[in-house]
CSV table of C-alpha atoms in Angstrom, one decimal:
chain,number,residue,atom,x,y,z
A,1,LEU,CA,-38.0,-28.3,-120.9
A,2,ALA,CA,-40.1,-27.1,-118.0
A,3,LYS,CA,-39.0,-23.8,-116.6
A,4,THR,CA,-38.6,-23.4,-112.8
A,5,THR,CA,-39.0,-20.4,-110.6
A,6,GLN,CA,-37.4,-20.2,-107.1
A,7,PRO,CA,-36.7,-17.3,-104.7
A,8,ILE,CA,-33.4,-15.7,-105.5
A,9,SER,CA,-32.3,-15.7,-101.9
A,10,MET,CA,-33.3,-16.7,-98.4
A,11,ASP,CA,-31.9,-16.1,-94.9
A,12,SER,CA,-32.4,-18.4,-92.0
A,13,TYR,CA,-31.0,-18.7,-88.4
A,14,GLU,CA,-29.1,-21.8,-87.4
A,15,GLY,CA,-31.3,-24.5,-86.0
A,16,GLN,CA,-34.4,-23.5,-88.0
A,17,GLU,CA,-36.2,-25.5,-90.6
A,18,VAL,CA,-35.9,-24.0,-94.1
A,19,ASN,CA,-38.4,-24.6,-96.8
A,20,ILE,CA,-37.5,-23.6,-100.4
A,21,THR,CA,-40.4,-23.7,-102.9
A,22,CYS,CA,-40.0,-24.1,-106.6
A,23,SER,CA,-42.7,-23.5,-109.2
A,24,HIS,CA,-42.8,-25.6,-112.3
A,25,ASN,CA,-46.2,-25.0,-113.9
A,26,ASN,CA,-45.3,-26.7,-117.2
A,27,ILE,CA,-43.9,-29.9,-115.8
A,28,ALA,CA,-44.3,-32.9,-118.1
A,29,THR,CA,-45.8,-36.2,-117.2
A,30,ASN,CA,-42.4,-38.0,-117.3
A,31,ASP,CA,-40.4,-35.3,-115.6
A,32,TYR,CA,-38.8,-35.9,-112.2
A,33,ILE,CA,-38.0,-33.1,-109.7
A,34,THR,CA,-34.4,-32.9,-108.6
A,35,TRP,CA,-32.6,-30.6,-106.2
A,36,TYR,CA,-28.9,-29.9,-106.1
A,37,GLN,CA,-26.8,-28.0,-103.7
A,38,GLN,CA,-23.7,-26.0,-104.7
A,39,PHE,CA,-21.0,-24.6,-102.4
A,40,PRO,CA,-18.5,-22.0,-103.6
A,41,SER,CA,-15.7,-23.6,-105.6
A,42,GLN,CA,-17.5,-26.9,-105.9
A,43,GLY,CA,-19.7,-28.6,-108.4
A,44,PRO,CA,-23.4,-29.1,-107.7
A,45,ARG,CA,-24.2,-32.0,-105.4
A,46,PHE,CA,-27.3,-34.1,-105.7
A,47,ILE,CA,-29.6,-33.7,-102.7
A,48,ILE,CA,-32.9,-35.4,-103.4
A,49,GLN,CA,-35.2,-36.4,-106.2
A,50,GLY,CA,-38.9,-37.2,-106.4
A,51,TYR,CA,-41.8,-37.7,-108.7
A,52,LYS,CA,-44.9,-37.2,-106.5
A,53,THR,CA,-46.0,-37.0,-102.8
A,54,LYS,CA,-43.1,-37.0,-100.3
A,55,VAL,CA,-39.6,-38.2,-100.4
A,56,THR,CA,-37.2,-38.1,-97.4
A,57,ASN,CA,-33.5,-39.0,-97.1
A,58,GLU,CA,-30.9,-38.3,-94.5
A,59,VAL,CA,-30.4,-34.8,-95.7
A,60,ALA,CA,-33.7,-33.3,-96.7
A,61,SER,CA,-37.4,-33.9,-97.5
A,62,LEU,CA,-39.1,-33.1,-100.8
A,63,PHE,CA,-42.8,-32.4,-100.8
A,64,ILE,CA,-44.7,-32.5,-104.1
A,65,PRO,CA,-48.4,-31.8,-104.3
A,66,ALA,CA,-50.8,-33.8,-106.4
A,67,ASP,CA,-50.7,-31.4,-109.4
A,68,ARG,CA,-46.9,-31.4,-109.4
A,69,LYS,CA,-46.8,-27.8,-110.4
A,70,SER,CA,-44.6,-26.9,-107.5
A,71,SER,CA,-42.3,-28.6,-105.0
A,72,THR,CA,-40.8,-27.7,-101.6
A,73,LEU,CA,-37.3,-28.7,-100.4
A,74,SER,CA,-37.3,-28.9,-96.6
A,75,LEU,CA,-34.0,-28.7,-94.7
A,76,PRO,CA,-34.4,-29.6,-91.0
A,77,ARG,CA,-32.4,-27.6,-88.4
A,78,VAL,CA,-30.0,-25.9,-90.8
A,79,SER,CA,-26.4,-25.1,-89.7
A,80,LEU,CA,-23.9,-22.6,-91.1
A,81,SER,CA,-22.5,-25.3,-93.4
A,82,ASP,CA,-25.9,-25.4,-95.2
A,83,THR,CA,-25.1,-22.0,-96.7
A,84,ALA,CA,-25.1,-22.7,-100.4
A,85,VAL,CA,-27.1,-22.2,-103.6
A,86,TYR,CA,-29.9,-24.7,-104.1
A,87,TYR,CA,-31.1,-25.5,-107.6
A,88,CYS,CA,-34.5,-27.0,-108.5
A,89,LEU,CA,-34.6,-28.9,-111.8
A,90,VAL,CA,-37.3,-30.7,-113.6
A,91,GLY,CA,-36.8,-33.2,-116.4
A,92,PRO,CA,-35.1,-34.4,-118.4
A,93,GLU,CA,-37.4,-34.9,-121.3
A,94,ALA,CA,-37.9,-38.4,-122.5
A,95,GLY,CA,-35.0,-39.4,-124.7
A,96,SER,CA,-32.9,-36.5,-123.5
A,97,TYR,CA,-30.4,-36.1,-120.8
A,98,GLN,CA,-30.2,-32.4,-120.7
A,99,LEU,CA,-30.5,-30.6,-117.4
A,100,THR,CA,-31.5,-27.0,-117.4
A,101,PHE,CA,-30.3,-25.1,-114.3
A,102,GLY,CA,-32.3,-22.0,-113.2
A,103,LYS,CA,-30.8,-19.3,-111.2
A,104,GLY,CA,-31.1,-21.2,-107.9
A,105,THR,CA,-31.8,-20.0,-104.4
A,106,LYS,CA,-28.9,-18.6,-102.3
A,107,LEU,CA,-29.5,-19.7,-98.8
A,108,SER,CA,-27.6,-17.8,-96.1
A,109,VAL,CA,-27.6,-19.3,-92.6
A,110,ILE,CA,-27.0,-16.8,-89.9
A,111,PRO,CA,-25.5,-17.7,-86.5
B,1,SER,CA,-21.9,-42.5,-106.8
B,2,ALA,CA,-19.0,-42.0,-109.2
B,3,VAL,CA,-15.9,-40.0,-108.2
B,4,ILE,CA,-15.1,-37.4,-110.8
B,5,SER,CA,-11.7,-35.7,-111.0
B,6,GLN,CA,-11.0,-32.6,-113.1
B,7,LYS,CA,-7.6,-31.2,-114.0
B,8,PRO,CA,-6.5,-28.6,-113.7
B,9,SER,CA,-8.6,-27.2,-110.9
B,10,ARG,CA,-7.7,-23.7,-111.9
B,11,ASP,CA,-5.6,-21.9,-114.4
B,12,ILE,CA,-4.8,-18.4,-115.6
B,13,CYS,CA,-4.2,-18.1,-119.3
B,14,GLN,CA,-3.2,-15.6,-121.9
B,15,ARG,CA,-5.6,-14.3,-124.5
B,16,GLY,CA,-5.5,-16.3,-127.7
B,17,THR,CA,-4.2,-19.5,-126.2
B,18,SER,CA,-6.0,-22.8,-125.7
B,19,LEU,CA,-6.4,-25.0,-122.7
B,20,THR,CA,-7.5,-28.6,-122.4
B,21,ILE,CA,-9.4,-29.7,-119.3
B,22,GLN,CA,-9.5,-33.3,-118.3
B,23,CYS,CA,-12.3,-35.2,-116.7
B,24,GLN,CA,-11.6,-38.7,-115.2
B,25,VAL,CA,-14.3,-40.9,-113.7
B,26,ASP,CA,-13.5,-43.9,-111.4
B,27,SER,CA,-16.1,-46.1,-113.1
B,28,GLN,CA,-17.5,-46.6,-116.6
B,29,VAL,CA,-20.3,-44.2,-117.3
B,30,THR,CA,-22.6,-43.9,-120.3
B,31,MET,CA,-23.1,-40.2,-120.4
B,32,MET,CA,-20.6,-37.4,-119.8
B,33,PHE,CA,-21.5,-33.7,-120.0
B,34,TRP,CA,-19.6,-30.4,-120.0
B,35,TYR,CA,-21.1,-27.3,-118.4
B,36,ARG,CA,-20.0,-23.7,-118.1
B,37,GLN,CA,-20.7,-21.5,-115.1
B,38,GLN,CA,-19.9,-17.9,-115.6
B,39,PRO,CA,-19.2,-15.8,-112.5
B,40,GLY,CA,-22.2,-15.5,-110.3
B,41,GLN,CA,-24.4,-17.3,-112.7
B,42,SER,CA,-26.1,-20.7,-113.1
B,43,LEU,CA,-24.8,-23.6,-115.1
B,44,THR,CA,-25.2,-23.8,-118.9
B,45,LEU,CA,-24.8,-27.1,-120.8
B,46,ILE,CA,-22.1,-26.9,-123.4
B,47,ALA,CA,-22.2,-30.3,-124.9
B,48,THR,CA,-22.8,-34.0,-124.4
B,49,ALA,CA,-19.6,-36.1,-124.8
B,50,ASN,CA,-20.4,-39.2,-126.8
B,51,GLN,CA,-18.1,-42.2,-126.6
B,52,GLY,CA,-16.8,-43.1,-130.1
B,53,SER,CA,-18.5,-40.2,-131.9
B,54,GLU,CA,-18.6,-36.5,-132.1
B,55,ALA,CA,-20.0,-34.5,-129.2
B,56,THR,CA,-23.5,-33.0,-129.3
B,57,TYR,CA,-23.4,-29.3,-128.8
B,58,GLU,CA,-26.0,-27.0,-127.4
B,59,SER,CA,-27.2,-23.9,-129.1
B,60,GLY,CA,-24.5,-21.2,-128.9
B,61,PHE,CA,-21.6,-23.6,-128.6
B,62,VAL,CA,-19.5,-24.8,-131.5
B,63,ILE,CA,-17.0,-27.5,-132.0
B,64,ASP,CA,-14.3,-25.2,-133.2
B,65,LYS,CA,-14.4,-23.2,-130.0
B,66,PHE,CA,-15.0,-26.1,-127.6
B,67,PRO,CA,-13.6,-29.4,-129.1
B,68,ILE,CA,-14.4,-32.4,-127.0
B,69,SER,CA,-12.9,-35.9,-126.9
B,70,ARG,CA,-14.4,-39.0,-125.3
B,71,PRO,CA,-11.9,-41.8,-126.0
B,72,ASN,CA,-13.5,-44.3,-123.6
B,73,LEU,CA,-16.2,-44.7,-120.9
B,74,THR,CA,-14.1,-43.1,-118.1
B,75,PHE,CA,-12.4,-40.1,-119.6
B,76,SER,CA,-13.2,-36.9,-121.6
B,77,THR,CA,-11.5,-33.7,-122.4
B,78,LEU,CA,-12.8,-30.2,-123.2
B,79,THR,CA,-10.6,-27.7,-125.0
B,80,VAL,CA,-11.3,-24.0,-124.7
B,81,SER,CA,-9.8,-22.6,-127.9
B,82,ASN,CA,-8.5,-19.1,-128.8
B,83,MET,CA,-9.5,-17.8,-125.4
B,84,SER,CA,-10.7,-14.3,-124.6
B,85,PRO,CA,-11.6,-12.7,-121.3
B,86,GLU,CA,-15.2,-13.6,-122.0
B,87,ASP,CA,-14.3,-17.3,-121.6
B,88,SER,CA,-13.4,-16.7,-117.9
B,89,SER,CA,-15.7,-19.2,-116.2
B,90,ILE,CA,-15.8,-22.4,-114.3
B,91,TYR,CA,-16.0,-25.4,-116.5
B,92,LEU,CA,-17.6,-28.5,-115.0
B,93,CYS,CA,-17.8,-32.1,-116.1
B,94,SER,CA,-20.7,-34.3,-115.0
B,95,VAL,CA,-21.7,-37.9,-115.5
B,96,GLY,CA,-25.0,-39.7,-115.8
B,97,SER,CA,-26.6,-42.9,-116.7
B,98,SER,CA,-28.6,-43.9,-119.7
B,99,PHE,CA,-31.7,-43.7,-117.6
B,100,GLY,CA,-32.7,-40.0,-118.1
B,101,ASN,CA,-34.2,-39.5,-114.7
B,102,GLN,CA,-31.1,-40.6,-112.8
B,103,PRO,CA,-29.3,-37.6,-111.2
B,104,GLN,CA,-26.1,-36.4,-112.7
B,105,HIS,CA,-22.9,-36.2,-110.6
B,106,PHE,CA,-20.5,-33.3,-111.0
B,107,GLY,CA,-16.8,-32.7,-110.6
B,108,ASP,CA,-15.6,-29.7,-108.8
B,109,GLY,CA,-14.8,-27.8,-111.9
B,110,THR,CA,-12.0,-25.9,-113.5
B,111,ARG,CA,-11.8,-22.2,-112.7
B,112,LEU,CA,-10.4,-20.5,-115.7
B,113,SER,CA,-9.3,-16.9,-115.9
B,114,ILE,CA,-8.1,-15.3,-119.1
B,115,LEU,CA,-6.0,-12.2,-119.0
């Protein structure tokens, strides 16, 4: 399974755009890139998924360069309620359903 | 997306006892998974709960310690056996489809503390 590397933590002020970059140098051809958000005392919640280029939904945007060796989750105009841990995952491998969670990025939004 | 309910949401148990955690889904799902999240850590997959057959365990996890049942397509249980303080964790159930790239959806977990 492709390993991912993300910053351990980030701070941002309310109203700012936050970009969290994830490195996945060994991503396989069939791997998708998926981001989850986890609040304390809750399970991870799916945010966005992409394979290449750009994906946007009502919550976030996901930018994936042509080589797919990294991806950037963009959160527009964050609020205090966006304080959470954000996980970047790649995979699963063909024929497998296993998700491998890295350490995630703890985002703290400051008033 | 599927609504996943876990019971209990939290418990405090004595060393040497066992606890069974239930995971109920509001729709039939192909894949169900059990994860462990130790304090301040990321999630680790324990096993895949297979309907009608034995669960598939990941390295470091064994059936005797974490027996799993999957009697139908909407329900699974995870038992944490002969508990010790090292088993204090959050245990999470997730569901997925047979299409591997589809995102998994998680319950809110069971917070387990062993004294």
